[in-house]
Coordinates of C-alpha atoms and ligand atoms in Angstrom, one line a residue:
Chain A
M1 CA 12.1 3.5 39.2
S2 CA 11.2 6.6 37.4
A3 CA 8.3 6.7 35.1
I4 CA 10.1 8.8 32.5
E5 CA 13.7 9.8 32.2
I6 CA 14.8 12.3 29.7
S7 CA 18.4 13.2 29.3
N8 CA 19.9 15.9 27.0
L9 CA 17.1 15.3 24.6
A10 CA 17.2 17.7 21.5
K11 CA 15.5 17.9 18.2
T12 CA 16.4 20.1 15.2
Y13 CA 14.1 20.4 12.3
Q14 CA 15.3 20.8 8.8
V15 CA 13.2 23.6 7.2
G16 CA 12.9 24.4 3.6
F17 CA 13.4 22.2 0.6
F18 CA 16.1 23.9 -1.5
R19 CA 17.8 26.1 1.0
K20 CA 17.8 24.0 4.2
T21 CA 17.8 26.0 7.5
E22 CA 17.7 24.5 10.9
K23 CA 15.1 25.1 13.6
A24 CA 16.1 24.0 17.1
A25 CA 12.6 23.0 18.5
L26 CA 14.0 21.3 21.6
K27 CA 17.3 21.9 23.3
N28 CA 19.0 19.8 25.8
L29 CA 16.1 18.7 27.8
T30 CA 16.8 16.7 31.0
L31 CA 13.7 15.8 33.0
E32 CA 12.5 13.1 35.3
V33 CA 8.9 12.1 36.0
H34 CA 8.2 9.9 39.0
E35 CA 5.8 7.1 39.0
G36 CA 2.3 7.9 40.2
E37 CA 2.5 11.7 39.7
I38 CA 0.4 14.0 37.5
F39 CA 3.0 16.0 35.7
G40 CA 2.3 19.2 33.8
Y41 CA 4.3 20.1 30.9
L42 CA 3.8 23.8 30.4
G43 CA 4.8 26.4 27.6
P44 CA 3.3 28.8 25.1
N45 CA 2.5 27.7 21.7
G46 CA 5.7 26.8 19.8
A47 CA 7.7 26.0 23.0
G48 CA 8.4 22.4 21.9
K49 CA 5.8 20.4 23.9
T50 CA 4.5 18.5 21.0
T51 CA 7.9 17.8 19.7
T52 CA 9.0 16.3 23.0
L53 CA 5.9 14.0 23.1
K54 CA 6.5 12.8 19.5
L55 CA 10.0 12.0 20.4
L56 CA 8.9 10.0 23.5
M57 CA 6.3 8.1 21.3
G58 CA 8.9 7.2 18.8
L59 CA 7.1 9.0 16.0
M60 CA 10.3 11.1 15.4
F61 CA 13.9 10.5 16.2
P62 CA 15.9 12.8 18.3
T63 CA 19.0 14.8 17.1
A64 CA 20.7 14.0 20.3
G65 CA 19.9 12.7 23.8
T66 CA 18.2 9.7 25.1
A67 CA 14.9 8.8 26.9
S68 CA 13.6 5.9 28.9
I69 CA 10.2 5.0 30.0
L70 CA 9.7 2.7 33.0
G71 CA 13.4 1.8 32.8
R72 CA 13.4 0.8 29.1
P73 CA 14.8 2.9 26.3
I74 CA 12.0 4.3 24.2
S75 CA 13.2 2.4 21.1
D76 CA 12.3 -0.8 23.0
P77 CA 8.9 -2.0 21.5
Q78 CA 8.0 -3.4 24.9
V79 CA 7.6 0.2 26.2
K80 CA 4.5 0.6 23.9
R81 CA 2.5 -1.9 26.0
S82 CA 2.6 0.4 29.1
I83 CA 1.8 3.8 27.5
G84 CA -1.2 5.4 26.1
F85 CA -1.1 8.5 24.0
L86 CA -3.6 11.3 23.0
P87 CA -2.2 13.5 20.2
E88 CA -2.9 17.2 19.8
Q89 CA -6.2 17.9 18.1
P90 CA -6.8 14.2 17.6
Y91 CA -8.5 12.9 14.4
F92 CA -9.6 9.3 13.8
Y93 CA -10.8 7.1 11.1
D94 CA -14.1 8.8 10.4
Y95 CA -15.7 5.9 8.6
L96 CA -15.6 3.8 11.8
T97 CA -18.1 4.1 14.7
A98 CA -16.6 5.0 18.1
R99 CA -17.0 1.3 19.2
E100 CA -15.3 0.0 16.1
L101 CA -12.5 2.5 16.7
L102 CA -11.9 1.4 20.2
E103 CA -12.1 -2.3 19.4
Y104 CA -9.5 -1.7 16.5
Y105 CA -7.1 0.0 18.8
A106 CA -7.6 -2.6 21.5
S107 CA -6.6 -5.1 19.0
L108 CA -3.4 -3.1 18.0
S109 CA -2.6 -3.0 21.7
D110 CA -2.9 -6.8 21.9
V111 CA -5.9 -6.8 24.2
P112 CA -7.3 -10.4 24.0
A113 CA -10.2 -10.7 21.5
K114 CA -12.8 -11.5 24.1
E115 CA -12.2 -8.5 26.2
R116 CA -12.2 -6.0 23.4
S117 CA -15.8 -5.3 23.2
S118 CA -16.6 -5.0 26.8
R119 CA -13.7 -2.7 27.3
A120 CA -14.6 -0.5 24.4
Q121 CA -18.0 -0.1 26.0
R122 CA -16.7 0.6 29.4
M123 CA -14.2 3.3 28.1
L124 CA -16.9 5.0 26.0
D125 CA -19.2 5.1 29.2
R126 CA -16.3 6.4 31.1
V127 CA -15.7 9.4 28.8
G128 CA -19.4 10.0 28.4
L129 CA -19.8 8.7 24.9
G130 CA -21.7 5.6 25.8
G131 CA -24.7 6.8 23.9
A132 CA -22.7 7.6 20.7
A133 CA -21.0 4.2 20.5
N134 CA -22.6 3.3 17.2
T135 CA -22.2 6.7 15.7
Q136 CA -19.6 7.1 12.9
L137 CA -16.8 9.5 13.9
R138 CA -17.4 11.7 11.0
K139 CA -20.4 13.0 12.8
F140 CA -18.4 13.7 16.1
S141 CA -17.9 17.3 17.3
K142 CA -14.5 18.5 18.4
G143 CA -15.2 17.7 22.0
M144 CA -16.5 14.2 21.2
L145 CA -13.3 13.5 19.2
Q146 CA -11.3 14.6 22.2
R147 CA -13.2 12.2 24.4
A148 CA -12.8 9.4 22.0
G149 CA -9.2 10.3 21.9
I150 CA -8.9 9.9 25.7
A151 CA -10.8 6.6 25.6
Q152 CA -8.3 5.2 23.0
A153 CA -5.4 6.4 25.2
I154 CA -6.6 4.2 28.1
I155 CA -8.3 1.3 26.4
H156 CA -5.4 -1.1 27.1
D157 CA -5.1 0.1 30.6
P158 CA -1.6 1.6 30.3
K159 CA 0.7 2.5 33.2
I160 CA 1.6 6.0 31.9
V161 CA -0.7 8.2 30.0
F162 CA 0.6 11.0 27.7
L163 CA -1.9 13.7 26.8
D164 CA -1.0 16.6 24.4
E165 CA -3.2 19.6 25.2
P166 CA -6.1 17.4 26.5
M167 CA -8.3 20.3 27.4
S168 CA -7.7 22.6 24.4
G169 CA -10.7 23.3 22.3
L170 CA -13.2 22.1 25.1
D171 CA -15.8 24.2 26.7
P172 CA -15.6 24.9 30.5
I173 CA -17.6 21.9 31.3
G174 CA -15.7 19.6 29.1
R175 CA -12.4 21.0 30.5
R176 CA -13.7 20.2 34.0
E177 CA -14.7 16.7 33.0
V178 CA -11.2 16.1 31.5
R179 CA -9.5 17.3 34.7
D180 CA -11.7 15.0 36.8
L181 CA -10.7 12.1 34.5
I182 CA -7.1 12.8 34.8
Q183 CA -7.4 12.8 38.6
E184 CA -9.4 9.5 38.4
L185 CA -6.6 7.9 36.3
N186 CA -4.1 9.1 38.8
D187 CA -6.1 7.7 41.7
E188 CA -6.0 4.4 39.9
G189 CA -2.2 4.6 40.1
K190 CA -1.5 5.8 36.5
T191 CA 1.2 8.3 35.9
V192 CA -0.1 11.2 33.8
F193 CA 2.1 13.4 31.8
F194 CA 0.1 16.1 30.0
S195 CA 1.1 19.3 28.1
T196 CA -0.9 22.5 28.2
H197 CA -0.5 26.2 27.5
I198 CA -3.4 26.9 29.9
L199 CA -2.1 27.5 33.3
S200 CA -5.1 27.1 35.4
D201 CA -5.6 23.5 34.2
A202 CA -2.1 22.6 35.6
E203 CA -2.3 24.6 38.7
T204 CA -5.1 22.6 40.2
L205 CA -4.1 19.2 39.0
C206 CA -0.4 18.8 38.9
D207 CA 2.0 17.4 41.5
R208 CA 4.9 18.8 39.6
V209 CA 5.3 20.9 36.5
A210 CA 8.0 21.8 34.0
V211 CA 8.0 25.1 32.2
L212 CA 9.3 25.0 28.6
N213 CA 9.9 28.0 26.4
R214 CA 11.4 28.1 22.9
G215 CA 12.7 24.7 23.4
E216 CA 14.4 25.3 26.7
L217 CA 13.5 24.1 30.2
Q218 CA 12.8 27.1 32.3
G219 CA 12.1 25.4 35.5
V220 CA 10.7 22.3 37.1
G221 CA 9.3 21.5 40.5
V222 CA 6.3 21.4 42.8
V223 CA 3.9 24.0 41.9
A224 CA 4.0 25.7 45.3
D225 CA 7.9 26.0 45.3
L226 CA 7.8 27.5 41.8
L227 CA 5.3 30.1 43.0
A228 CA 7.2 30.9 46.1
E229 CA 10.2 31.7 44.0
T230 CA 8.2 34.1 41.8
V231 CA 6.4 35.9 44.4
G232 CA 8.1 36.6 47.8
K233 CA 5.7 39.5 48.4
R234 CA 3.3 40.2 51.3
E235 CA 0.2 42.1 51.6
V236 CA 0.0 44.5 54.6
I237 CA -3.4 45.6 55.9
W238 CA -3.5 48.1 58.8
E239 CA -5.8 50.5 60.6
G240 CA -5.2 54.2 61.2
A241 CA -1.8 56.0 60.4
S242 CA -2.3 55.5 56.7
T243 CA 1.0 57.3 55.9
A244 CA 2.9 54.9 58.1
L245 CA 4.7 53.1 55.1
D246 CA 5.1 56.0 52.7
A247 CA 8.9 55.7 53.3
L248 CA 8.8 52.3 51.5
G249 CA 7.6 54.0 48.4
T250 CA 4.9 51.4 47.6
K251 CA 1.4 52.3 46.4
V252 CA -1.1 52.4 49.3
K253 CA -4.8 51.9 48.9
I254 CA -7.0 53.5 51.5
V255 CA -10.6 52.8 52.1
G256 CA -11.9 54.7 55.1
D257 CA -9.7 53.9 58.1
I258 CA -8.1 50.8 56.5
A259 CA -4.9 51.0 54.4
R260 CA -3.4 48.3 52.2
T261 CA -0.2 47.7 50.3
V262 CA 2.1 45.0 48.9
I263 CA 5.7 44.9 50.0
D264 CA 8.8 42.7 49.6
D265 CA 9.2 39.9 52.0
R266 CA 12.4 41.5 53.3
Q267 CA 10.6 44.7 54.3
A268 CA 8.1 42.8 56.6
D269 CA 9.9 43.6 59.9
A270 CA 10.5 47.2 59.0
A271 CA 6.9 47.7 58.0
I272 CA 5.5 46.2 61.3
D273 CA 7.8 48.5 63.3
A274 CA 6.8 51.6 61.2
I275 CA 3.1 50.9 61.6
R276 CA 3.3 50.4 65.3
H277 CA 5.6 53.5 65.6
A278 CA 3.1 55.7 63.9
G279 CA 0.3 54.4 66.1
G280 CA -1.4 52.3 63.6
R281 CA -2.9 48.8 64.3
L282 CA -1.7 45.9 62.0
K283 CA -4.6 43.8 60.9
S284 CA -3.0 41.3 58.6
L285 CA 0.4 40.4 56.9
M286 CA -0.1 37.6 54.4
P287 CA 2.2 36.2 51.7
V288 CA 0.7 37.1 48.3
Q289 CA -1.0 34.1 46.8
G290 CA 1.1 33.8 43.6
A291 CA -0.3 32.4 40.5
L292 CA 1.5 30.0 38.1
E293 CA 0.8 32.6 35.5
D294 CA 3.3 35.0 37.2
Y295 CA 6.0 32.5 37.0
F296 CA 5.1 31.6 33.5
L297 CA 5.2 35.3 32.5
K298 CA 8.4 35.9 34.1
H299 CA 10.1 32.8 32.3
T300 CA 8.5 33.1 28.9
E301 CA 8.9 36.3 27.0
P302 CA 6.0 36.1 24.3
G303 CA 8.1 36.4 21.3
A304 CA 7.3 35.8 17.8
G305 CA 4.5 33.3 17.5
A306 CA 4.5 32.6 21.2
E307 CA 1.3 33.2 22.9
V308 CA 0.6 33.0 26.5
K309 CA -3.0 32.2 27.3
S310 CA -4.6 31.9 30.7
E311 CA -8.2 31.1 31.1
Chain B
M1 CA 0.9 -11.2 17.9
T2 CA 2.6 -9.6 14.9
T3 CA 0.5 -11.5 12.5
S4 CA -2.8 -10.5 14.3
R5 CA -1.8 -6.8 14.3
I6 CA -1.0 -7.0 10.5
G7 CA -4.3 -8.7 10.0
H8 CA -6.2 -6.0 11.9
I9 CA -4.6 -3.2 10.0
A10 CA -5.3 -5.0 6.7
Y11 CA -8.8 -5.6 7.7
N12 CA -9.3 -1.9 8.6
T13 CA -7.7 -0.8 5.3
F14 CA -10.2 -3.1 3.6
R15 CA -13.1 -1.7 5.6
E16 CA -12.1 1.9 4.8
A17 CA -12.2 1.1 1.0
V18 CA -15.5 -0.6 1.2
R19 CA -17.0 2.3 3.3
D20 CA -15.6 4.9 1.0
R21 CA -17.5 3.0 -1.7
V22 CA -14.5 2.1 -3.8
L23 CA -16.4 -0.9 -4.9
Y24 CA -18.8 1.4 -6.8
N25 CA -16.5 1.1 -9.7
L26 CA -17.9 -2.3 -10.2
I27 CA -21.0 -0.6 -11.4
F28 CA -19.0 1.3 -14.1
F29 CA -17.4 -2.0 -15.0
A30 CA -20.8 -3.5 -15.4
L31 CA -22.2 -0.6 -17.5
L32 CA -19.1 -0.8 -19.6
L33 CA -19.6 -4.4 -20.4
L34 CA -23.3 -3.8 -21.2
A35 CA -22.6 -0.8 -23.4
S36 CA -20.1 -2.9 -25.3
T37 CA -22.6 -5.8 -26.1
P38 CA -23.8 -4.1 -29.3
L39 CA -20.3 -4.5 -30.6
F40 CA -20.7 -8.2 -30.6
G41 CA -24.2 -8.1 -32.5
K42 CA -23.3 -9.1 -35.8
I43 CA -19.9 -10.9 -35.6
S44 CA -19.5 -14.6 -35.5
I45 CA -19.5 -16.5 -32.2
G46 CA -15.8 -17.3 -32.4
L47 CA -14.8 -13.6 -32.9
E48 CA -17.2 -12.4 -30.4
R49 CA -15.6 -14.4 -27.8
I50 CA -12.2 -13.2 -28.7
V51 CA -13.3 -9.5 -28.6
L52 CA -15.1 -10.0 -25.3
V53 CA -12.2 -11.7 -23.5
N54 CA -9.8 -9.1 -24.8
L55 CA -12.0 -6.2 -23.8
G56 CA -13.1 -7.7 -20.5
L57 CA -9.7 -8.7 -19.2
T58 CA -8.1 -5.4 -20.3
A59 CA -10.9 -3.6 -18.5
V60 CA -10.3 -5.7 -15.3
T61 CA -6.6 -4.9 -15.5
I62 CA -7.1 -1.1 -16.0
F63 CA -9.9 -0.8 -13.4
G64 CA -7.8 -2.7 -10.9
M65 CA -4.5 -0.8 -11.7
L66 CA -6.2 2.6 -11.2
I67 CA -7.7 1.5 -7.8
S68 CA -4.3 0.1 -6.8
I69 CA -2.6 3.3 -7.6
F70 CA -5.1 5.7 -6.4
I71 CA -5.6 4.0 -3.0
G72 CA -2.0 3.0 -2.8
I73 CA -0.6 6.5 -2.9
G74 CA -2.8 7.5 0.1
L75 CA -2.3 4.3 2.2
V76 CA 0.5 5.8 4.2
S77 CA 0.4 9.6 3.5
K78 CA -3.2 10.0 4.4
E79 CA -2.5 8.5 7.8
I80 CA 0.4 10.8 8.3
D81 CA -1.5 13.9 7.1
K82 CA -4.5 13.1 9.3
K83 CA -2.3 12.0 12.1
T84 CA -4.2 8.8 12.6
L85 CA -0.7 7.1 12.4
Y86 CA 0.2 8.7 15.8
T87 CA -2.3 6.6 17.7
V88 CA -1.3 3.5 15.8
L89 CA 2.4 3.7 16.2
S90 CA 2.2 4.6 19.8
R91 CA 1.0 1.1 20.2
P92 CA 3.1 -2.0 20.0
V93 CA 2.7 -1.9 16.3
R94 CA 6.0 -1.9 14.4
R95 CA 6.4 0.3 11.3
W96 CA 7.0 -2.7 9.1
E97 CA 3.8 -4.3 10.5
F98 CA 1.9 -1.2 9.5
I99 CA 3.3 -1.2 6.0
L100 CA 2.6 -4.9 5.5
G101 CA -0.9 -4.4 6.9
K102 CA -1.7 -1.7 4.5
Y103 CA -0.3 -3.9 1.6
F104 CA -2.3 -6.8 2.3
G105 CA -5.4 -4.7 3.1
L106 CA -5.4 -3.1 -0.3
G107 CA -4.5 -6.5 -1.8
L108 CA -7.7 -7.9 -0.1
T109 CA -9.7 -5.0 -1.6
L110 CA -8.4 -5.8 -5.0
L111 CA -9.0 -9.5 -4.6
V112 CA -12.7 -8.9 -3.8
N113 CA -12.9 -6.2 -6.5
T114 CA -11.5 -8.5 -9.1
F115 CA -13.6 -11.4 -8.0
F116 CA -16.8 -9.3 -8.7
M117 CA -15.4 -8.1 -12.0
A118 CA -14.5 -11.7 -12.9
V119 CA -18.1 -12.8 -12.2
G120 CA -19.5 -10.1 -14.4
F121 CA -17.1 -10.9 -17.1
L122 CA -17.8 -14.6 -17.0
A123 CA -21.6 -13.9 -16.9
A124 CA -21.2 -11.8 -20.1
L125 CA -19.2 -14.6 -21.7
L126 CA -21.8 -17.1 -20.7
Y127 CA -24.4 -14.9 -22.3
I128 CA -22.9 -14.6 -25.7
A129 CA -21.4 -18.0 -25.9
H130 CA -24.3 -19.9 -24.4
G131 CA -21.9 -22.1 -22.3
F132 CA -18.4 -22.6 -21.3
Q133 CA -15.7 -24.5 -23.1
R134 CA -12.9 -26.5 -21.6
S135 CA -10.2 -24.0 -22.4
D136 CA -12.0 -21.3 -20.5
V137 CA -10.1 -22.6 -17.4
Q138 CA -7.3 -20.6 -19.0
L139 CA -9.3 -17.4 -18.1
L140 CA -8.8 -18.1 -14.5
G141 CA -5.0 -18.2 -15.1
A142 CA -5.2 -14.9 -16.8
L143 CA -7.2 -13.4 -13.9
Y144 CA -4.6 -14.8 -11.5
F145 CA -1.8 -13.1 -13.3
I146 CA -3.7 -9.8 -13.4
M147 CA -4.0 -10.2 -9.5
L148 CA -0.3 -10.7 -9.4
Q149 CA 0.2 -7.5 -11.4
F150 CA -1.9 -5.6 -8.8
M151 CA 0.0 -7.0 -5.9
V152 CA 3.3 -5.8 -7.7
I153 CA 2.0 -2.4 -8.5
I154 CA 0.6 -1.8 -4.9
A155 CA 4.1 -2.7 -3.5
I156 CA 5.7 -0.2 -6.0
T157 CA 3.2 2.5 -5.1
L158 CA 3.9 2.1 -1.5
L159 CA 7.6 2.4 -2.3
F160 CA 7.1 5.6 -4.3
S161 CA 4.9 7.1 -1.7
S162 CA 7.4 6.4 1.0
F163 CA 9.5 9.2 -0.4
S164 CA 7.5 11.3 -2.8
S165 CA 4.2 13.3 -2.8
P166 CA 1.0 11.4 -3.7
M167 CA 0.8 13.1 -7.1
L168 CA 4.3 12.2 -8.0
S169 CA 3.9 8.7 -6.7
A170 CA 0.8 8.2 -8.9
L171 CA 2.7 9.4 -11.9
F172 CA 5.7 7.2 -11.2
A173 CA 3.5 4.1 -10.5
F174 CA 1.4 4.7 -13.6
G175 CA 4.7 5.2 -15.6
Y176 CA 6.0 1.8 -14.2
F177 CA 2.8 0.1 -15.1
V178 CA 2.9 1.3 -18.7
I179 CA 6.7 0.7 -19.1
G180 CA 6.3 -2.7 -17.4
N181 CA 3.9 -3.7 -20.0
F182 CA 6.5 -3.1 -22.6
A183 CA 9.4 -4.7 -20.7
E184 CA 10.1 -7.3 -23.2
E185 CA 9.7 -4.9 -26.2
L186 CA 12.1 -2.7 -24.4
R187 CA 14.6 -5.5 -24.1
G188 CA 14.3 -6.2 -27.8
A189 CA 14.9 -2.5 -28.6
A190 CA 17.9 -2.4 -26.4
N191 CA 19.7 -5.0 -28.5
L192 CA 19.3 -2.6 -31.5
L193 CA 21.3 0.1 -29.6
D194 CA 24.8 0.1 -28.3
G195 CA 27.1 1.7 -25.7
V196 CA 25.6 3.7 -22.9
S197 CA 22.1 4.1 -24.3
R198 CA 21.9 0.3 -24.6
A199 CA 23.0 -0.1 -21.0
I200 CA 20.4 2.4 -19.8
V201 CA 17.5 0.9 -21.8
L202 CA 18.4 -2.6 -20.8
G203 CA 18.7 -1.4 -17.1
I204 CA 15.3 0.1 -17.2
S205 CA 13.8 -2.9 -18.9
Y206 CA 15.0 -5.0 -15.9
L207 CA 14.2 -2.6 -13.2
V208 CA 10.4 -2.2 -14.3
P209 CA 8.3 -5.2 -13.4
N210 CA 7.9 -7.5 -16.3
F211 CA 4.3 -7.3 -16.9
T212 CA 4.6 -8.5 -20.5
A213 CA 5.1 -12.0 -19.1
M214 CA 2.0 -11.7 -16.8
N215 CA -0.2 -10.4 -19.6
V216 CA -1.7 -13.4 -21.2
I217 CA -4.9 -11.7 -22.3
S218 CA -4.5 -12.2 -26.1
Q219 CA -3.2 -15.8 -25.7
V220 CA -6.3 -16.9 -23.6
A221 CA -8.5 -15.0 -26.0
H222 CA -7.3 -17.4 -28.7
S223 CA -7.8 -20.3 -26.3
E224 CA -4.0 -20.9 -26.1
G225 CA -2.9 -22.6 -23.0
I226 CA -0.9 -21.2 -20.0
T227 CA 1.9 -23.6 -19.1
G228 CA 2.6 -24.6 -15.6
A229 CA 6.2 -23.3 -16.0
L230 CA 4.8 -19.8 -16.7
L231 CA 2.5 -20.1 -13.6
L232 CA 5.4 -20.8 -11.4
Q233 CA 7.7 -18.3 -13.0
N234 CA 5.2 -15.5 -12.7
S235 CA 4.2 -16.3 -9.1
L236 CA 7.8 -16.3 -8.0
Y237 CA 8.7 -13.3 -10.0
A238 CA 5.7 -11.2 -8.4
I239 CA 6.6 -12.5 -4.9
F240 CA 10.2 -11.5 -5.1
Y241 CA 9.5 -8.3 -6.8
S242 CA 6.9 -7.2 -4.3
A243 CA 9.1 -8.4 -1.4
A244 CA 12.0 -6.2 -2.8
A245 CA 9.8 -3.2 -3.3
L246 CA 8.3 -3.6 0.2
S247 CA 11.6 -4.0 1.8
A248 CA 12.8 -0.8 0.3
A249 CA 9.5 1.0 1.3
I250 CA 9.9 -0.3 4.9
L251 CA 13.6 0.7 5.0
I252 CA 12.7 4.3 4.1
F253 CA 9.7 4.4 6.4
E254 CA 11.5 2.9 9.4
N255 CA 13.8 6.0 9.6
R256 CA 11.4 8.6 8.7
D257 CA 10.4 11.4 11.1
L258 CA 6.6 11.7 11.3
K259 CA 6.4 15.5 11.6
Ligands
ADP401 N1 7.4 19.6 11.3 C1 8.0 20.7 11.7 N2 8.9 21.3 10.8 C2 9.5 22.5 11.2 N3 9.4 23.2 12.4 C3 8.5 22.5 13.3 C4 7.8 21.3 13.0 N4 7.0 21.1 13.9 C5 7.2 22.0 14.8 N5 8.1 23.0 14.5 C6 8.7 24.2 15.2 O1 9.2 23.7 16.4 C7 8.8 24.5 17.4 C8 8.0 23.7 18.5 O2 6.8 23.2 18.0 P1 5.9 22.3 18.9 O3 6.7 21.2 19.5 O4 4.8 21.9 18.0 O5 5.5 23.3 20.1 P2 4.3 23.2 21.0 O6 3.6 21.9 21.0 O7 4.8 23.5 22.4 O8 3.3 24.3 20.6 C9 8.0 25.7 16.9 O9 8.7 26.7 16.7 C10 7.4 25.0 15.6 O10 7.4 26.0 14.7
MG402 MG1 1.7 21.3 20.6

């Protein structure tokens, strides 16, 4: 059974009050997320990530299409027992303490009364807020709110955790901790679906990613496969005969006796021959280690309002 | 589990009101009663009592009504604006459970609020009259009717705020409260008109809650009794009116996109 199955999902917003115009925020999305994977949902700001998550959470209703979670349609209330959700830039009842907040959410998720307080404490410890359990949320920093947000998303031990931009707004240490936490949740067998516009976060964590731009899916797959598609280039390093590859027209960097250039995969054989022919000595011929960023840039033209950020 | 979730949402709503110091209005209420005591200085005991009952119960009504409307307009919209609703509705909480939880939470807030105001009011009465009389039991009936009015006005405020902005909702709800207090006068006035205008005025008079029937302040001030029939009639009326308003609010909210 797949964890999440989305088919032809679409959402059009009505914008404006008097003269209504339509804004297609999500177009015909079809996507499958397997049980037990960490799935990255990537796209620049305004791509439609939050829209997708709100549709999956039943906060909004799709203009077209369907989605199911663990084999049940998302409109089935039963679905909510097995999912946890961290909204984008979360905000909570600021008159509650962190402990009260988590106990409240536990009760709304039907956690038995006698387990609520111990679970709340355990979750707070887990996200590093154990010391702030009795502090009112109005005194929390943005990073602390984000942690509280993660704690509330997992307090009821869900099978699938949905996180909308879980690392944004955090400092490098905080980001690292969230990454570790996502990995831990996955090790416990939970499926994690998270959105981000920061590529490096996804690159290290995800089993598979989907790239979204302007409401349209650009590609989905194992990170390595997506990268292979983008790159297809090799770096050649050789010694002596520095002009050997001039015929290929690539830019050659020469340091002392060593020359270096980047060529197309298809030119690899020709390049080896040419170097040997000119009396040079091949030192290395390696595929260029592509970054997800290259793929991202290729598939998302940063148009109006869109912003690609890599950190 | 439904009832337990509704209960928790109600309790959290109550807790918010308490921590936001909504009950501070009780201090104003006490000050108002205190400031009004010189009024009673020279008039006879009988008149004193009438004035105090009128003033006290009217103040309870107005204070409670203002709290009902001003918290009521934000019950849902604040949770949408601050997105706290996202983390509630992504749990096994149904939208109608959320609305009912909010309704009963504010109801509980007003119950506690009204209780304290009633205690202050009865203490003032004890102070000027040096004792209670048998007919003072009627005052409890009047307070009960006031509480019924709050429950109706909260339901109406929730309904208005399910499709309009907080400011407009407050205006609508306040208008409803005022017109509702003249529901029976309006009915009388309609009979003086004819044709379309008569139909319109009559329509409005039946649409707004009949607060005239629930307002027994001047009767109890004059120690007139409240009949059992009125008690039953007002209770049923408030229940049905609130249920209708809440159902409409839920119907609108169920289909709403939380953007
Ligand atoms: N409530 C809304 N009303 C109108 N347009 C919206 C609304 N929310 C989002 N949009 C538009 O839909 C598109 C997708 O937004 P969103 O899903 O928030 O993107 P992301 O989360 O990927 O940054 C954007 O162009 C945004 O401007
Ligand atoms: Mg977003």
